[in-house]
């Protein structure tokens, strides 16, 4: 059974960097059939996919256009986890952030999700 | 950029009734890339349907999906009390934005 456990600060000041971590159990971050995602949800924007990272002989990263200049998703193979960094945050980045796995190697999209982390951007 | 539009926004039904949720894409998408999720308050979304019509592991057979091209449908044949939730369609892959629909609330 795959489990994703999120952690990170719940409050970030404007212009600072939002950082979250997702620890994976029951699967390997270097899986050649899975990918590892960050998604956020807010009342104003709904569910918004932010990006993903995956390993297929080398590491790949894909990001949505709206945050591409500010986002980094990084794998950590030594800890079997991945992280989200979002720079220069504004109150519009206030949302519940989720990590998730896809298993598109088996044609299955986002099948496991973290518990969600409410991040508030405020001074 | 593909936009997914769900209808209706809210569905008011009783247990035992049939629920039908529609998802329309702004342009044709590969049905292999269309999924449906259920979300209850305070929880992460749960995968129900992938590939437009395949049930995810452990999903009861009262949930079914259909459609192709730009029009997709989620049907719950007989609503159980635990089915009252918000439902989202989602396009995975084949898009730079992996869009979600805006959600349909199924309420009593």
mmCIF file of C-alpha atoms in Angstrom:
data_model
loop_
_atom_site.group_PDB
_atom_site.id
_atom_site.type_symbol
_atom_site.label_atom_id
_atom_site.label_comp_id
_atom_site.label_asym_id
_atom_site.label_seq_id
_atom_site.Cartn_x
_atom_site.Cartn_y
_atom_site.Cartn_z
ATOM 1 C CA UNK A 1 0.000 0.000 0.000
ATOM 2 C CA UNK A 2 1.459 3.314 -1.092
ATOM 3 C CA UNK A 3 1.369 6.136 1.416
ATOM 4 C CA UNK A 4 2.397 9.755 0.942
ATOM 5 C CA UNK A 5 3.102 11.831 4.048
ATOM 6 C CA UNK A 6 3.386 15.580 3.668
ATOM 7 C CA UNK A 7 5.130 18.039 5.942
ATOM 8 C CA UNK A 8 6.083 21.701 5.945
ATOM 9 C CA UNK A 9 5.227 25.122 7.369
ATOM 10 C CA UNK A 10 1.624 26.242 7.357
ATOM 11 C CA UNK A 11 2.435 29.947 7.227
ATOM 12 C CA UNK A 12 4.741 31.710 4.774
ATOM 13 C CA UNK A 13 5.375 35.434 4.505
ATOM 14 C CA UNK A 14 4.807 37.226 1.199
ATOM 15 C CA UNK A 15 7.841 37.223 -1.134
ATOM 16 C CA UNK A 16 9.338 34.248 0.717
ATOM 17 C CA UNK A 17 9.658 30.607 -0.402
ATOM 18 C CA UNK A 18 7.030 27.956 0.239
ATOM 19 C CA UNK A 19 8.635 24.557 0.931
ATOM 20 C CA UNK A 20 6.862 21.227 1.358
ATOM 21 C CA UNK A 21 8.099 17.643 1.496
ATOM 22 C CA UNK A 22 6.330 14.407 0.600
ATOM 23 C CA UNK A 23 7.718 11.151 2.002
ATOM 24 C CA UNK A 24 6.900 8.020 0.022
ATOM 25 C CA UNK A 25 6.306 4.587 1.528
ATOM 26 C CA UNK A 26 5.289 1.469 -0.365
ATOM 27 C CA UNK A 27 6.905 2.585 -3.621
ATOM 28 C CA UNK A 28 10.241 3.869 -4.871
ATOM 29 C CA UNK A 29 10.674 7.406 -6.119
ATOM 30 C CA UNK A 30 12.901 6.066 -8.910
ATOM 31 C CA UNK A 31 10.126 3.789 -10.188
ATOM 32 C CA UNK A 32 10.091 3.616 -13.979
ATOM 33 C CA UNK A 33 6.288 3.521 -14.138
ATOM 34 C CA UNK A 34 5.367 6.227 -11.592
ATOM 35 C CA UNK A 35 5.624 10.002 -11.401
ATOM 36 C CA UNK A 36 5.355 12.318 -8.430
ATOM 37 C CA UNK A 37 3.148 15.378 -8.462
ATOM 38 C CA UNK A 38 2.193 18.514 -6.600
ATOM 39 C CA UNK A 39 -1.347 19.860 -6.884
ATOM 40 C CA UNK A 40 -3.011 22.690 -4.998
ATOM 41 C CA UNK A 41 -6.591 23.627 -4.245
ATOM 42 C CA UNK A 42 -8.118 26.949 -3.359
ATOM 43 C CA UNK A 43 -11.667 28.333 -3.475
ATOM 44 C CA UNK A 44 -10.716 30.791 -6.221
ATOM 45 C CA UNK A 45 -8.680 28.473 -8.468
ATOM 46 C CA UNK A 46 -10.126 25.036 -7.707
ATOM 47 C CA UNK A 47 -7.789 22.099 -8.203
ATOM 48 C CA UNK A 48 -4.641 23.214 -9.997
ATOM 49 C CA UNK A 49 -1.891 20.870 -11.127
ATOM 50 C CA UNK A 50 1.533 22.389 -10.463
ATOM 51 C CA UNK A 51 4.022 19.873 -11.789
ATOM 52 C CA UNK A 52 5.675 16.494 -11.528
ATOM 53 C CA UNK A 53 8.994 14.701 -11.510
ATOM 54 C CA UNK A 54 9.778 11.200 -12.715
ATOM 55 C CA UNK A 55 12.665 8.911 -13.548
ATOM 56 C CA UNK A 56 13.088 7.235 -16.912
ATOM 57 C CA UNK A 57 16.824 6.550 -17.057
ATOM 58 C CA UNK A 58 17.218 10.187 -16.040
ATOM 59 C CA UNK A 59 15.151 12.634 -14.032
ATOM 60 C CA UNK A 60 12.474 14.700 -15.733
ATOM 61 C CA UNK A 61 10.509 17.651 -14.407
ATOM 62 C CA UNK A 62 7.378 19.204 -15.874
ATOM 63 C CA UNK A 63 5.658 22.343 -14.594
ATOM 64 C CA UNK A 64 2.495 24.205 -15.401
ATOM 65 C CA UNK A 65 3.051 27.483 -17.220
ATOM 66 C CA UNK A 66 1.442 29.717 -14.588
ATOM 67 C CA UNK A 67 4.136 28.981 -11.968
ATOM 68 C CA UNK A 68 7.023 27.770 -14.135
ATOM 69 C CA UNK A 69 9.310 30.675 -13.287
ATOM 70 C CA UNK A 70 8.847 30.154 -9.537
ATOM 71 C CA UNK A 71 8.593 26.411 -8.946
ATOM 72 C CA UNK A 72 11.062 23.588 -8.336
ATOM 73 C CA UNK A 73 10.112 19.965 -7.667
ATOM 74 C CA UNK A 74 13.079 17.929 -6.495
ATOM 75 C CA UNK A 75 13.490 14.201 -5.886
ATOM 76 C CA UNK A 76 15.580 12.922 -2.980
ATOM 77 C CA UNK A 77 16.421 9.301 -3.640
ATOM 78 C CA UNK A 78 18.329 8.848 -0.379
ATOM 79 C CA UNK A 79 15.179 9.609 1.631
ATOM 80 C CA UNK A 80 12.612 8.348 -0.901
ATOM 81 C CA UNK A 81 10.856 11.688 -0.906
ATOM 82 C CA UNK A 82 10.290 14.709 -3.084
ATOM 83 C CA UNK A 83 9.826 18.360 -2.374
ATOM 84 C CA UNK A 84 8.095 21.458 -3.640
ATOM 85 C CA UNK A 85 9.608 24.913 -3.571
ATOM 86 C CA UNK A 86 7.576 27.897 -4.726
ATOM 87 C CA UNK A 87 9.408 31.205 -4.701
ATOM 88 C CA UNK A 88 8.194 34.771 -4.339
ATOM 89 C CA UNK A 89 4.813 33.775 -2.941
ATOM 90 C CA UNK A 90 1.838 36.119 -2.702
ATOM 91 C CA UNK A 91 -1.499 35.716 -0.913
ATOM 92 C CA UNK A 92 -2.808 34.163 -4.155
ATOM 93 C CA UNK A 93 -0.619 31.135 -3.406
ATOM 94 C CA UNK A 94 -2.641 30.419 -0.271
ATOM 95 C CA UNK A 95 -4.088 26.952 -0.806
ATOM 96 C CA UNK A 96 -4.188 23.357 0.326
ATOM 97 C CA UNK A 97 -1.242 21.623 -1.317
ATOM 98 C CA UNK A 98 -1.308 17.914 -2.145
ATOM 99 C CA UNK A 99 1.388 15.535 -3.293
ATOM 100 C CA UNK A 100 0.272 12.601 -5.411
ATOM 101 C CA UNK A 101 1.495 9.675 -7.485
ATOM 102 C CA UNK A 102 0.566 8.623 -10.975
ATOM 103 C CA UNK A 103 1.259 5.161 -12.319
ATOM 104 C CA UNK A 104 0.909 6.013 -15.977
ATOM 105 C CA UNK A 105 3.237 3.166 -16.839
ATOM 106 C CA UNK A 106 0.145 1.108 -16.078
ATOM 107 C CA UNK A 107 -2.188 3.799 -17.501
ATOM 108 C CA UNK A 108 -3.372 4.835 -14.033
ATOM 109 C CA UNK A 109 -3.426 8.551 -13.170
ATOM 110 C CA UNK A 110 -3.311 10.131 -9.728
ATOM 111 C CA UNK A 111 -4.090 7.096 -7.587
ATOM 112 C CA UNK A 112 -2.434 7.964 -4.274
ATOM 113 C CA UNK A 113 -2.507 11.339 -2.572
ATOM 114 C CA UNK A 114 -0.974 12.916 0.479
ATOM 115 C CA UNK A 115 -3.188 14.196 3.250
ATOM 116 C CA UNK A 116 -2.947 17.820 2.128
ATOM 117 C CA UNK A 117 -1.193 20.788 3.712
ATOM 118 C CA UNK A 118 -2.865 24.148 4.205
ATOM 119 C CA UNK A 119 -0.357 26.881 3.434
ATOM 120 C CA UNK A 120 -1.309 30.464 4.192
ATOM 121 C CA UNK A 121 0.681 33.334 2.726
ATOM 122 C CA UNK A 122 0.446 36.238 5.105
ATOM 123 C CA UNK A 123 2.599 38.629 7.083
ATOM 124 C CA UNK B 1 -5.035 25.038 -23.260
ATOM 125 C CA UNK B 2 -7.845 22.567 -22.650
ATOM 126 C CA UNK B 3 -10.635 23.615 -20.294
ATOM 127 C CA UNK B 4 -12.950 21.075 -18.654
ATOM 128 C CA UNK B 5 -16.459 22.301 -17.823
ATOM 129 C CA UNK B 6 -18.679 20.245 -15.555
ATOM 130 C CA UNK B 7 -22.443 20.361 -15.236
ATOM 131 C CA UNK B 8 -24.444 20.765 -13.188
ATOM 132 C CA UNK B 9 -22.647 22.686 -10.452
ATOM 133 C CA UNK B 10 -24.834 21.091 -7.799
ATOM 134 C CA UNK B 11 -27.014 17.991 -7.930
ATOM 135 C CA UNK B 12 -29.652 17.587 -5.235
ATOM 136 C CA UNK B 13 -30.761 13.953 -4.957
ATOM 137 C CA UNK B 14 -31.887 11.338 -2.463
ATOM 138 C CA UNK B 15 -30.249 8.020 -1.524
ATOM 139 C CA UNK B 16 -31.159 5.360 -4.045
ATOM 140 C CA UNK B 17 -31.460 7.819 -6.923
ATOM 141 C CA UNK B 18 -29.255 7.950 -9.988
ATOM 142 C CA UNK B 19 -26.662 10.707 -10.376
ATOM 143 C CA UNK B 20 -25.275 11.849 -13.714
ATOM 144 C CA UNK B 21 -22.394 14.316 -13.933
ATOM 145 C CA UNK B 22 -21.182 15.697 -17.248
ATOM 146 C CA UNK B 23 -17.736 16.914 -18.242
ATOM 147 C CA UNK B 24 -17.178 18.762 -21.495
ATOM 148 C CA UNK B 25 -13.708 19.456 -22.875
ATOM 149 C CA UNK B 26 -12.973 22.595 -24.895
ATOM 150 C CA UNK B 27 -11.336 20.359 -27.485
ATOM 151 C CA UNK B 28 -11.217 16.626 -28.091
ATOM 152 C CA UNK B 29 -9.104 14.581 -25.730
ATOM 153 C CA UNK B 30 -7.929 10.998 -25.699
ATOM 154 C CA UNK B 31 -10.390 9.026 -23.590
ATOM 155 C CA UNK B 32 -7.432 7.182 -22.051
ATOM 156 C CA UNK B 33 -6.570 10.494 -20.371
ATOM 157 C CA UNK B 34 -9.922 11.242 -18.695
ATOM 158 C CA UNK B 35 -10.372 10.462 -15.009
ATOM 159 C CA UNK B 36 -12.955 11.129 -12.303
ATOM 160 C CA UNK B 37 -12.302 11.829 -8.627
ATOM 161 C CA UNK B 38 -14.448 12.025 -5.517
ATOM 162 C CA UNK B 39 -13.577 14.464 -2.758
ATOM 163 C CA UNK B 40 -15.116 14.696 0.687
ATOM 164 C CA UNK B 41 -14.671 17.676 2.964
ATOM 165 C CA UNK B 42 -11.200 17.856 4.485
ATOM 166 C CA UNK B 43 -9.894 14.931 2.434
ATOM 167 C CA UNK B 44 -7.751 14.458 -0.633
ATOM 168 C CA UNK B 45 -9.463 13.510 -3.883
ATOM 169 C CA UNK B 46 -9.933 9.775 -4.467
ATOM 170 C CA UNK B 47 -9.556 8.219 -7.890
ATOM 171 C CA UNK B 48 -12.811 6.629 -9.071
ATOM 172 C CA UNK B 49 -12.527 6.190 -12.831
ATOM 173 C CA UNK B 50 -9.592 6.319 -15.263
ATOM 174 C CA UNK B 51 -9.389 5.872 -18.989
ATOM 175 C CA UNK B 52 -12.929 7.323 -19.097
ATOM 176 C CA UNK B 53 -14.545 4.019 -18.069
ATOM 177 C CA UNK B 54 -12.226 1.847 -15.953
ATOM 178 C CA UNK B 55 -12.968 1.664 -12.239
ATOM 179 C CA UNK B 56 -10.037 2.136 -9.913
ATOM 180 C CA UNK B 57 -9.189 -0.536 -7.368
ATOM 181 C CA UNK B 58 -11.864 -0.957 -4.718
ATOM 182 C CA UNK B 59 -14.451 1.292 -6.380
ATOM 183 C CA UNK B 60 -17.996 -0.148 -6.257
ATOM 184 C CA UNK B 61 -19.673 -1.033 -9.526
ATOM 185 C CA UNK B 62 -22.423 1.535 -8.969
ATOM 186 C CA UNK B 63 -19.846 4.032 -10.283
ATOM 187 C CA UNK B 64 -19.400 4.046 -14.049
ATOM 188 C CA UNK B 65 -17.860 6.335 -16.623
ATOM 189 C CA UNK B 66 -18.436 6.801 -20.315
ATOM 190 C CA UNK B 67 -17.774 9.146 -23.192
ATOM 191 C CA UNK B 68 -15.256 10.121 -25.801
ATOM 192 C CA UNK B 69 -13.962 13.144 -27.677
ATOM 193 C CA UNK B 70 -15.286 16.191 -25.822
ATOM 194 C CA UNK B 71 -18.138 14.718 -23.777
ATOM 195 C CA UNK B 72 -17.743 12.463 -20.775
ATOM 196 C CA UNK B 73 -20.150 11.277 -18.075
ATOM 197 C CA UNK B 74 -19.880 9.905 -14.560
ATOM 198 C CA UNK B 75 -22.899 7.915 -13.410
ATOM 199 C CA UNK B 76 -23.692 6.694 -9.925
ATOM 200 C CA UNK B 77 -26.482 4.167 -10.411
ATOM 201 C CA UNK B 78 -27.956 4.196 -6.888
ATOM 202 C CA UNK B 79 -26.679 6.783 -4.456
ATOM 203 C CA UNK B 80 -25.484 5.554 -1.101
ATOM 204 C CA UNK B 81 -25.186 7.973 1.856
ATOM 205 C CA UNK B 82 -21.390 7.942 1.548
ATOM 206 C CA UNK B 83 -21.563 9.091 -2.100
ATOM 207 C CA UNK B 84 -22.608 12.628 -1.233
ATOM 208 C CA UNK B 85 -19.446 14.542 -2.080
ATOM 209 C CA UNK B 86 -17.833 16.685 -4.767
ATOM 210 C CA UNK B 87 -16.837 15.055 -8.056
ATOM 211 C CA UNK B 88 -14.139 16.266 -10.446
ATOM 212 C CA UNK B 89 -13.169 15.276 -13.947
ATOM 213 C CA UNK B 90 -9.510 15.518 -14.883
ATOM 214 C CA UNK B 91 -7.339 15.201 -17.945
ATOM 215 C CA UNK B 92 -4.058 13.523 -17.200
ATOM 216 C CA UNK B 93 -1.268 13.645 -19.740
ATOM 217 C CA UNK B 94 -1.403 14.972 -23.281
ATOM 218 C CA UNK B 95 -1.713 18.479 -21.876
ATOM 219 C CA UNK B 96 0.820 20.891 -20.382
ATOM 220 C CA UNK B 97 -1.619 21.814 -17.604
ATOM 221 C CA UNK B 98 -3.331 18.539 -16.551
ATOM 222 C CA UNK B 99 -6.631 20.411 -16.021
ATOM 223 C CA UNK B 100 -9.431 19.614 -13.586
ATOM 224 C CA UNK B 101 -13.084 20.481 -13.947
ATOM 225 C CA UNK B 102 -14.537 22.933 -11.468
ATOM 226 C CA UNK B 103 -16.394 20.231 -9.561
ATOM 227 C CA UNK B 104 -19.968 19.031 -9.120
ATOM 228 C CA UNK B 105 -21.424 18.799 -5.650
ATOM 229 C CA UNK B 106 -23.809 15.905 -5.102
ATOM 230 C CA UNK B 107 -25.936 16.782 -2.089
ATOM 231 C CA UNK B 108 -28.928 15.356 -0.328
#
